[in-house]
Amino acid sequence: MIDLVIVGAFYLALIIFLVKNRRRVEIIGKVVFLLKGRRGIKTFDKLAKIGWLWEIIFTIGAVFCIFLIFSGIYSMLAYFFLPTIMGVGSPQTAVFLIIPYKSTLLFSIILLLLVHEASHGIMARVKGVRIKSTGVGAFLFIPLAFVEVEDRDLEELRRLDRIKIFSAGSFTNILVYLILALIISSFLHPFLMKEMMEVKGVKISYVYGGTPAYESNLSAGMVIQEINGVKINNLSDFRMVMGKVGVGEEIELIADHKSFRIRTSPHPQNESKAYLGVGLSEEVGVREDAKAKYGIIGDFILWVYDFLLYSSTLNLLIGVVNLLPLFITDGSRLLYDFLDYLIKHAGVKRMVYNAINLLTVFLFASGAMNALFRGTFFLL
């Protein structure tokens, strides 16, 4: 209840702020509301004074992001056109709906936007590019932030300098993911598993295409409760039960309290073992005794844990997707400048650029549609 009040208060404040400044609000397509200003530019100027540090970080970032662009395209091609690698089908695609319906997710989106746009702004100032405006807004119910630079200044830069600016946002998002993942795995998760949480089941993380699980309509996100009448509390229980199942044997699996009859197939790496074709993780929950022991402090620790999980996931997800050449992304602009190093003829370069973008849009949209038709979409 408190969580809903926090989210509601944020949106109420945002609406009041936009209405109060409605004369300065730009409306795009009746769904995007942008309020431009100058806040934050002086901070960018101050941080840009340590330009040598940003040069090192974002030079590494430029190389890394170029690698991610092409590895991302290759991964999507491999998913669609190389459906089996060493006999294992491709994992089932899923669509995640990012709707800020709780405070941890809402503040994770805000953190994501701040570090992404601030990185663009700082690197732009390091290179002497003027910033016309900064601002906030909303796309329907999703908060927005932006940094608008002087296009003429940007065009006058060297290609490599533009690439550094374009890659700064996504690279910083990925760095934030790595830092948060380290904090979670090294400190928070071990503490919580020792003091407050316990394993309460086995969750399906992904389903490989063309496998018994796929054909039986199991999907990512389901929690397995039983196999052949045996309760599954953790991964050890799952391995023990499946170790007794033969190849070609039909099992009854209960997931999300629904019954599935699945006939196993030979394991791709060991044909003597039964195979379902799922990736698994353990579902955890708060112990009853921990609620009484830690009280409101425990609630706050769990809130921080949830916030860091969402933040790390979103920073990685958006950081990588933003690098895919989809015409409107930073990755597309980065690719356009990088192709100058490979193709000297402007007309040929434009054709290659458009072809890569169209291919990526097709692959991205196909994966999303496949997930939607199979019903594999989730709220983050």
Short mmCIF file of C-alpha atoms in Angstrom, two decimals:
data_model
loop_
_atom_site.label_atom_id
_atom_site.label_comp_id
_atom_site.label_asym_id
_atom_site.label_seq_id
_atom_site.Cartn_x
_atom_site.Cartn_y
_atom_site.Cartn_z
CA MET A 1 0.00 0.00 0.00
CA ILE A 2 2.82 2.40 0.94
CA ASP A 3 4.52 1.51 -2.33
CA LEU A 4 1.45 2.53 -4.35
CA VAL A 5 1.27 5.81 -2.42
CA ILE A 6 4.92 6.57 -3.30
CA VAL A 7 4.35 5.82 -7.00
CA GLY A 8 1.10 7.78 -7.02
CA ALA A 9 2.75 10.76 -5.29
CA PHE A 10 5.55 10.79 -7.87
CA TYR A 11 3.16 10.85 -10.82
CA LEU A 12 0.97 13.46 -9.17
CA ALA A 13 4.04 15.67 -8.62
CA LEU A 14 5.16 15.12 -12.22
CA ILE A 15 1.72 16.04 -13.60
CA ILE A 16 1.54 19.17 -11.42
CA PHE A 17 5.05 20.17 -12.51
CA LEU A 18 4.23 19.75 -16.21
CA VAL A 19 0.89 21.57 -15.90
CA LYS A 20 2.50 24.42 -13.96
CA ASN A 21 5.07 24.81 -16.73
CA ARG A 22 2.69 23.95 -19.59
CA ARG A 23 3.76 26.95 -21.70
CA ARG A 24 7.23 25.39 -21.96
CA VAL A 25 6.02 21.82 -22.52
CA GLU A 26 6.49 20.34 -25.99
CA ILE A 27 3.92 17.68 -26.92
CA ILE A 28 4.82 15.06 -29.53
CA GLY A 29 2.08 12.85 -30.92
CA LYS A 30 -0.14 13.43 -27.86
CA VAL A 31 1.81 10.77 -25.92
CA VAL A 32 5.23 12.39 -25.31
CA PHE A 33 5.54 15.43 -23.04
CA LEU A 34 8.91 17.22 -22.83
CA LEU A 35 9.91 20.15 -20.63
CA LYS A 36 13.17 21.80 -21.69
CA GLY A 37 15.47 23.80 -19.42
CA ARG A 38 19.12 24.41 -18.54
CA ARG A 39 19.50 22.54 -15.27
CA GLY A 40 22.54 20.30 -14.95
CA ILE A 41 24.65 21.99 -17.64
CA LYS A 42 26.93 23.70 -15.08
CA THR A 43 27.45 20.33 -13.40
CA PHE A 44 28.43 18.81 -16.75
CA ASP A 45 30.94 21.65 -17.23
CA LYS A 46 32.51 21.01 -13.83
CA LEU A 47 32.79 17.27 -14.40
CA ALA A 48 34.19 17.84 -17.91
CA LYS A 49 37.26 19.50 -16.35
CA ILE A 50 38.67 16.02 -15.64
CA GLY A 51 38.50 15.32 -19.35
CA TRP A 52 41.51 12.98 -19.34
CA LEU A 53 39.55 10.50 -17.19
CA TRP A 54 36.47 10.58 -19.42
CA GLU A 55 38.70 10.21 -22.50
CA ILE A 56 40.14 6.97 -21.11
CA ILE A 57 36.78 5.58 -19.98
CA PHE A 58 34.85 6.40 -23.12
CA THR A 59 37.62 5.44 -25.55
CA ILE A 60 37.43 1.97 -24.01
CA GLY A 61 33.65 2.31 -24.14
CA ALA A 62 33.65 3.16 -27.85
CA VAL A 63 35.63 0.02 -28.73
CA PHE A 64 33.47 -2.11 -26.43
CA CYS A 65 30.21 -0.73 -27.84
CA ILE A 66 31.28 -1.29 -31.46
CA PHE A 67 32.04 -4.89 -30.54
CA LEU A 68 28.60 -5.21 -28.89
CA ILE A 69 26.82 -3.85 -31.96
CA PHE A 70 28.17 -6.56 -34.24
CA SER A 71 28.02 -9.34 -31.64
CA GLY A 72 24.38 -8.39 -30.98
CA ILE A 73 23.51 -8.63 -34.67
CA TYR A 74 25.36 -11.95 -34.91
CA SER A 75 23.50 -13.31 -31.87
CA MET A 76 20.12 -12.46 -33.41
CA LEU A 77 21.12 -14.01 -36.73
CA ALA A 78 22.32 -17.13 -34.91
CA TYR A 79 19.03 -17.34 -33.03
CA PHE A 80 16.92 -17.31 -36.20
CA PHE A 81 19.16 -19.04 -38.73
CA LEU A 82 21.28 -21.37 -36.59
CA PRO A 83 18.54 -22.89 -34.43
CA THR A 84 20.76 -25.57 -32.94
CA ILE A 85 24.24 -25.24 -31.55
CA MET A 86 25.77 -28.55 -30.48
CA GLY A 87 22.32 -30.07 -30.59
CA VAL A 88 20.71 -27.59 -28.21
CA GLY A 89 17.79 -25.48 -29.45
CA SER A 90 17.72 -21.71 -29.11
CA PRO A 91 16.21 -20.33 -25.89
CA GLN A 92 12.61 -19.18 -26.22
CA THR A 93 12.30 -15.40 -26.64
CA ALA A 94 10.42 -13.28 -24.11
CA VAL A 95 9.11 -9.72 -24.02
CA PHE A 96 9.42 -7.75 -20.79
CA LEU A 97 6.91 -4.94 -20.24
CA ILE A 98 8.57 -2.10 -18.34
CA ILE A 99 5.66 -0.53 -16.46
CA PRO A 100 6.69 1.43 -13.33
CA TYR A 101 3.93 0.09 -11.11
CA LYS A 102 6.09 -0.03 -7.95
CA SER A 103 8.63 2.32 -6.41
CA THR A 104 11.73 0.15 -6.87
CA LEU A 105 11.11 -0.11 -10.61
CA LEU A 106 10.21 3.58 -10.90
CA PHE A 107 13.40 4.75 -9.18
CA SER A 108 15.43 2.24 -11.21
CA ILE A 109 14.16 3.88 -14.41
CA ILE A 110 15.07 7.31 -13.02
CA LEU A 111 18.61 6.13 -12.16
CA LEU A 112 18.96 4.59 -15.62
CA LEU A 113 17.93 7.85 -17.31
CA LEU A 114 20.17 10.03 -15.15
CA VAL A 115 23.39 8.06 -15.70
CA HIS A 116 22.68 7.58 -19.41
CA GLU A 117 21.94 11.20 -20.25
CA ALA A 118 24.58 12.61 -17.88
CA SER A 119 27.23 10.51 -19.64
CA HIS A 120 26.24 11.93 -23.03
CA GLY A 121 26.26 15.45 -21.58
CA ILE A 122 29.64 15.16 -19.87
CA MET A 123 31.37 13.68 -22.91
CA ALA A 124 29.79 16.30 -25.16
CA ARG A 125 31.24 19.07 -22.98
CA VAL A 126 34.65 17.35 -22.89
CA LYS A 127 34.66 17.64 -26.69
CA GLY A 128 33.46 21.26 -26.63
CA VAL A 129 29.96 20.52 -27.90
CA ARG A 130 27.45 23.06 -26.61
CA ILE A 131 24.34 21.79 -24.83
CA LYS A 132 21.18 23.56 -25.96
CA SER A 133 18.95 22.17 -23.23
CA THR A 134 18.31 19.46 -20.71
CA GLY A 135 14.93 18.34 -19.55
CA VAL A 136 12.43 15.86 -18.22
CA GLY A 137 9.14 14.52 -19.45
CA ALA A 138 7.00 11.45 -19.87
CA PHE A 139 6.08 8.95 -22.56
CA LEU A 140 2.59 8.03 -21.38
CA PHE A 141 3.41 6.75 -17.85
CA ILE A 142 7.17 6.22 -18.34
CA PRO A 143 9.46 9.03 -17.08
CA LEU A 144 11.89 10.57 -19.58
CA ALA A 145 15.08 12.66 -19.38
CA PHE A 146 17.16 14.09 -22.20
CA VAL A 147 20.20 16.19 -23.12
CA GLU A 148 19.92 18.19 -26.36
CA VAL A 149 23.25 19.16 -27.95
CA GLU A 150 24.11 21.65 -30.68
CA ASP A 151 23.98 19.60 -33.90
CA ARG A 152 26.41 21.88 -35.76
CA ASP A 153 29.07 21.40 -33.07
CA LEU A 154 28.53 17.66 -33.24
CA GLU A 155 28.92 17.55 -37.02
CA GLU A 156 32.23 19.44 -36.83
CA LEU A 157 33.83 16.84 -34.55
CA ARG A 158 36.08 14.02 -35.70
CA ARG A 159 34.30 10.70 -36.27
CA LEU A 160 36.01 9.09 -33.27
CA ASP A 161 34.91 11.90 -30.95
CA ARG A 162 31.29 11.53 -32.09
CA ILE A 163 31.52 7.79 -31.54
CA LYS A 164 32.70 8.39 -27.96
CA ILE A 165 29.72 10.67 -27.30
CA PHE A 166 27.20 8.25 -28.85
CA SER A 167 28.58 5.26 -26.93
CA ALA A 168 28.91 7.05 -23.57
CA GLY A 169 25.32 6.46 -22.41
CA SER A 170 25.10 2.73 -23.07
CA PHE A 171 28.64 2.05 -21.86
CA THR A 172 27.89 3.81 -18.56
CA ASN A 173 24.68 1.79 -18.20
CA ILE A 174 26.69 -1.41 -18.62
CA LEU A 175 29.30 -0.20 -16.10
CA VAL A 176 26.50 0.53 -13.61
CA TYR A 177 25.16 -3.00 -14.20
CA LEU A 178 28.58 -4.51 -13.45
CA ILE A 179 29.02 -2.46 -10.26
CA LEU A 180 25.53 -3.27 -8.97
CA ALA A 181 25.86 -6.95 -9.88
CA LEU A 182 29.11 -7.07 -7.87
CA ILE A 183 27.45 -5.43 -4.84
CA ILE A 184 24.49 -7.82 -5.03
CA SER A 185 26.49 -11.02 -5.51
CA SER A 186 29.28 -10.19 -3.03
CA PHE A 187 27.35 -8.59 -0.18
CA LEU A 188 23.57 -8.33 -0.33
CA HIS A 189 22.60 -11.75 -1.68
CA PRO A 190 24.84 -13.77 0.70
CA PHE A 191 23.52 -11.75 3.67
CA LEU A 192 19.89 -12.18 2.66
CA MET A 193 20.20 -15.92 2.01
CA LYS A 194 21.83 -16.36 5.41
CA GLU A 195 19.60 -14.09 7.48
CA MET A 196 16.27 -13.48 5.77
CA MET A 197 15.46 -15.64 2.74
CA GLU A 198 15.01 -19.27 1.73
CA VAL A 199 14.54 -21.26 -1.47
CA LYS A 200 10.84 -21.87 -2.13
CA GLY A 201 10.82 -23.53 -5.53
CA VAL A 202 12.40 -23.89 -8.96
CA LYS A 203 11.63 -21.34 -11.67
CA ILE A 204 11.96 -21.85 -15.43
CA SER A 205 14.35 -19.15 -16.67
CA TYR A 206 14.10 -20.03 -20.35
CA VAL A 207 12.86 -22.77 -22.67
CA TYR A 208 14.90 -24.09 -25.61
CA GLY A 209 13.10 -24.21 -28.95
CA GLY A 210 12.20 -27.61 -30.43
CA THR A 211 12.50 -29.46 -27.10
CA PRO A 212 9.93 -31.48 -25.10
CA ALA A 213 9.32 -28.51 -22.78
CA TYR A 214 8.79 -26.19 -25.74
CA GLU A 215 6.36 -28.59 -27.44
CA SER A 216 4.43 -28.97 -24.17
CA ASN A 217 3.97 -25.18 -23.88
CA LEU A 218 6.07 -24.65 -20.78
CA SER A 219 7.30 -21.05 -20.70
CA ALA A 220 9.83 -18.87 -18.92
CA GLY A 221 8.64 -17.54 -15.57
CA MET A 222 6.71 -20.66 -14.52
CA VAL A 223 7.53 -22.18 -11.11
CA ILE A 224 7.77 -25.99 -10.94
CA GLN A 225 5.96 -27.48 -7.93
CA GLU A 226 6.04 -31.24 -8.61
CA ILE A 227 7.38 -33.93 -10.93
CA ASN A 228 5.67 -37.34 -10.86
CA GLY A 229 4.07 -36.52 -7.50
CA VAL A 230 7.36 -35.53 -5.84
CA LYS A 231 7.48 -31.99 -4.46
CA ILE A 232 10.26 -29.85 -5.98
CA ASN A 233 11.66 -27.40 -3.41
CA ASN A 234 15.04 -26.64 -4.98
CA LEU A 235 17.39 -27.55 -7.83
CA SER A 236 18.73 -30.57 -5.91
CA ASP A 237 15.22 -32.04 -5.78
CA PHE A 238 14.80 -31.44 -9.52
CA ARG A 239 18.10 -33.18 -10.36
CA MET A 240 17.31 -36.11 -8.08
CA VAL A 241 13.86 -36.72 -9.60
CA MET A 242 15.02 -36.25 -13.21
CA GLY A 243 17.97 -38.58 -12.56
CA LYS A 244 15.47 -41.41 -12.10
CA VAL A 245 13.55 -40.63 -15.31
CA GLY A 246 14.46 -42.58 -18.44
CA VAL A 247 14.83 -41.33 -22.00
CA GLY A 248 11.46 -41.36 -23.78
CA GLU A 249 9.57 -41.72 -20.51
CA GLU A 250 6.46 -39.59 -19.98
CA ILE A 251 6.39 -37.51 -16.81
CA GLU A 252 3.72 -35.42 -15.11
CA LEU A 253 5.05 -31.97 -14.24
CA ILE A 254 3.13 -29.41 -12.18
CA ALA A 255 4.11 -25.80 -12.91
CA ASP A 256 2.14 -22.74 -11.78
CA HIS A 257 -0.35 -25.29 -10.40
CA LYS A 258 -1.10 -26.60 -13.92
CA SER A 259 -0.43 -30.17 -15.02
CA PHE A 260 1.79 -30.92 -18.05
CA ARG A 261 2.49 -34.37 -19.48
CA ILE A 262 5.90 -34.36 -21.15
CA ARG A 263 7.78 -37.15 -22.93
CA THR A 264 11.53 -36.70 -22.43
CA SER A 265 14.11 -36.87 -25.21
CA PRO A 266 17.83 -37.80 -25.13
CA HIS A 267 20.09 -35.11 -23.70
CA PRO A 268 22.14 -33.43 -26.49
CA GLN A 269 25.42 -33.99 -24.63
CA ASN A 270 24.59 -37.36 -23.07
CA GLU A 271 21.99 -39.50 -24.86
CA SER A 272 21.58 -41.80 -21.87
CA LYS A 273 20.04 -38.97 -19.82
CA ALA A 274 16.46 -37.67 -20.05
CA TYR A 275 16.09 -34.11 -21.33
CA LEU A 276 13.33 -31.50 -20.99
CA GLY A 277 14.98 -28.44 -22.54
CA VAL A 278 14.68 -25.84 -19.80
CA GLY A 279 17.04 -23.50 -17.98
CA LEU A 280 16.27 -23.25 -14.27
CA SER A 281 16.88 -20.99 -11.29
CA GLU A 282 15.78 -21.15 -7.67
CA GLU A 283 12.78 -19.10 -6.55
CA VAL A 284 13.45 -17.47 -3.18
CA GLY A 285 11.19 -15.84 -0.59
CA VAL A 286 11.37 -14.25 2.87
CA ARG A 287 11.37 -16.56 5.89
CA GLU A 288 8.57 -16.02 8.40
CA ASP A 289 10.98 -15.74 11.35
CA ALA A 290 12.97 -13.02 9.51
CA LYS A 291 9.91 -10.78 9.28
CA ALA A 292 9.53 -10.83 13.05
CA LYS A 293 13.27 -10.48 13.71
CA TYR A 294 14.08 -7.53 11.43
CA GLY A 295 10.75 -5.72 11.15
CA ILE A 296 10.83 -2.40 9.28
CA ILE A 297 14.63 -2.56 8.88
CA GLY A 298 14.21 -5.85 7.06
CA ASP A 299 11.59 -4.29 4.80
CA PHE A 300 14.03 -1.50 3.93
CA ILE A 301 16.86 -3.98 3.20
CA LEU A 302 14.54 -5.94 0.90
CA TRP A 303 13.49 -2.68 -0.81
CA VAL A 304 17.14 -1.82 -1.46
CA TYR A 305 17.77 -5.35 -2.76
CA ASP A 306 14.77 -5.15 -5.09
CA PHE A 307 15.85 -1.67 -6.27
CA LEU A 308 19.39 -2.85 -7.03
CA LEU A 309 18.10 -5.93 -8.87
CA TYR A 310 15.82 -3.82 -11.06
CA SER A 311 18.53 -1.21 -11.60
CA SER A 312 21.15 -3.75 -12.66
CA THR A 313 18.70 -5.56 -14.97
CA LEU A 314 17.41 -2.37 -16.60
CA ASN A 315 20.85 -0.83 -17.07
CA LEU A 316 22.07 -3.98 -18.84
CA LEU A 317 18.88 -4.45 -20.87
CA ILE A 318 18.52 -0.85 -22.07
CA GLY A 319 22.26 -0.39 -22.47
CA VAL A 320 22.48 -3.34 -24.85
CA VAL A 321 19.22 -2.71 -26.75
CA ASN A 322 20.20 0.94 -27.27
CA LEU A 323 23.31 -0.29 -29.08
CA LEU A 324 21.33 -2.28 -31.63
CA PRO A 325 21.12 -0.37 -34.94
CA LEU A 326 17.37 0.33 -35.02
CA PHE A 327 17.48 3.71 -36.82
CA ILE A 328 16.53 5.74 -33.71
CA THR A 329 19.10 4.33 -31.26
CA ASP A 330 22.57 5.51 -30.27
CA GLY A 331 23.87 2.28 -31.78
CA SER A 332 22.53 3.33 -35.17
CA ARG A 333 24.29 6.71 -35.02
CA LEU A 334 27.46 5.04 -33.80
CA LEU A 335 27.32 2.54 -36.66
CA TYR A 336 26.90 5.31 -39.24
CA ASP A 337 30.15 6.99 -38.16
CA PHE A 338 32.03 3.70 -37.77
CA LEU A 339 31.17 2.66 -41.34
CA ASP A 340 33.21 5.67 -42.53
CA TYR A 341 36.33 3.75 -41.50
CA LEU A 342 35.30 0.77 -43.63
CA ILE A 343 33.51 2.28 -46.64
CA LYS A 344 34.73 5.42 -48.40
CA HIS A 345 31.97 5.74 -51.00
CA ALA A 346 29.08 7.71 -49.43
CA GLY A 347 26.35 6.02 -51.48
CA VAL A 348 27.57 2.51 -50.70
CA LYS A 349 27.96 3.41 -47.03
CA ARG A 350 24.35 4.64 -46.89
CA MET A 351 23.09 1.43 -48.53
CA VAL A 352 25.03 -0.77 -46.09
CA TYR A 353 23.87 1.34 -43.14
CA ASN A 354 20.20 1.09 -44.17
CA ALA A 355 20.50 -2.64 -44.87
CA ILE A 356 21.98 -3.36 -41.43
CA ASN A 357 19.31 -1.26 -39.70
CA LEU A 358 16.48 -2.90 -41.64
CA LEU A 359 17.87 -6.36 -40.88
CA THR A 360 18.15 -5.57 -37.17
CA VAL A 361 14.63 -4.10 -37.04
CA PHE A 362 13.28 -7.23 -38.77
CA LEU A 363 15.09 -9.60 -36.38
CA PHE A 364 14.14 -7.58 -33.30
CA ALA A 365 10.48 -7.31 -34.32
CA SER A 366 10.31 -11.00 -35.28
CA GLY A 367 11.63 -12.05 -31.88
CA ALA A 368 9.15 -9.78 -30.12
CA MET A 369 6.20 -11.03 -32.20
CA ASN A 370 7.22 -14.64 -31.61
CA ALA A 371 7.22 -14.02 -27.86
CA LEU A 372 3.88 -12.22 -27.95
CA PHE A 373 2.16 -14.98 -29.95
CA ARG A 374 3.50 -17.60 -27.54
CA GLY A 375 2.39 -15.52 -24.57
CA THR A 376 5.91 -15.19 -23.15
CA PHE A 377 5.75 -11.60 -21.96
CA PHE A 378 6.14 -10.46 -18.38
CA LEU A 379 5.98 -7.40 -16.19
CA LEU A 380 9.44 -6.57 -14.90
#
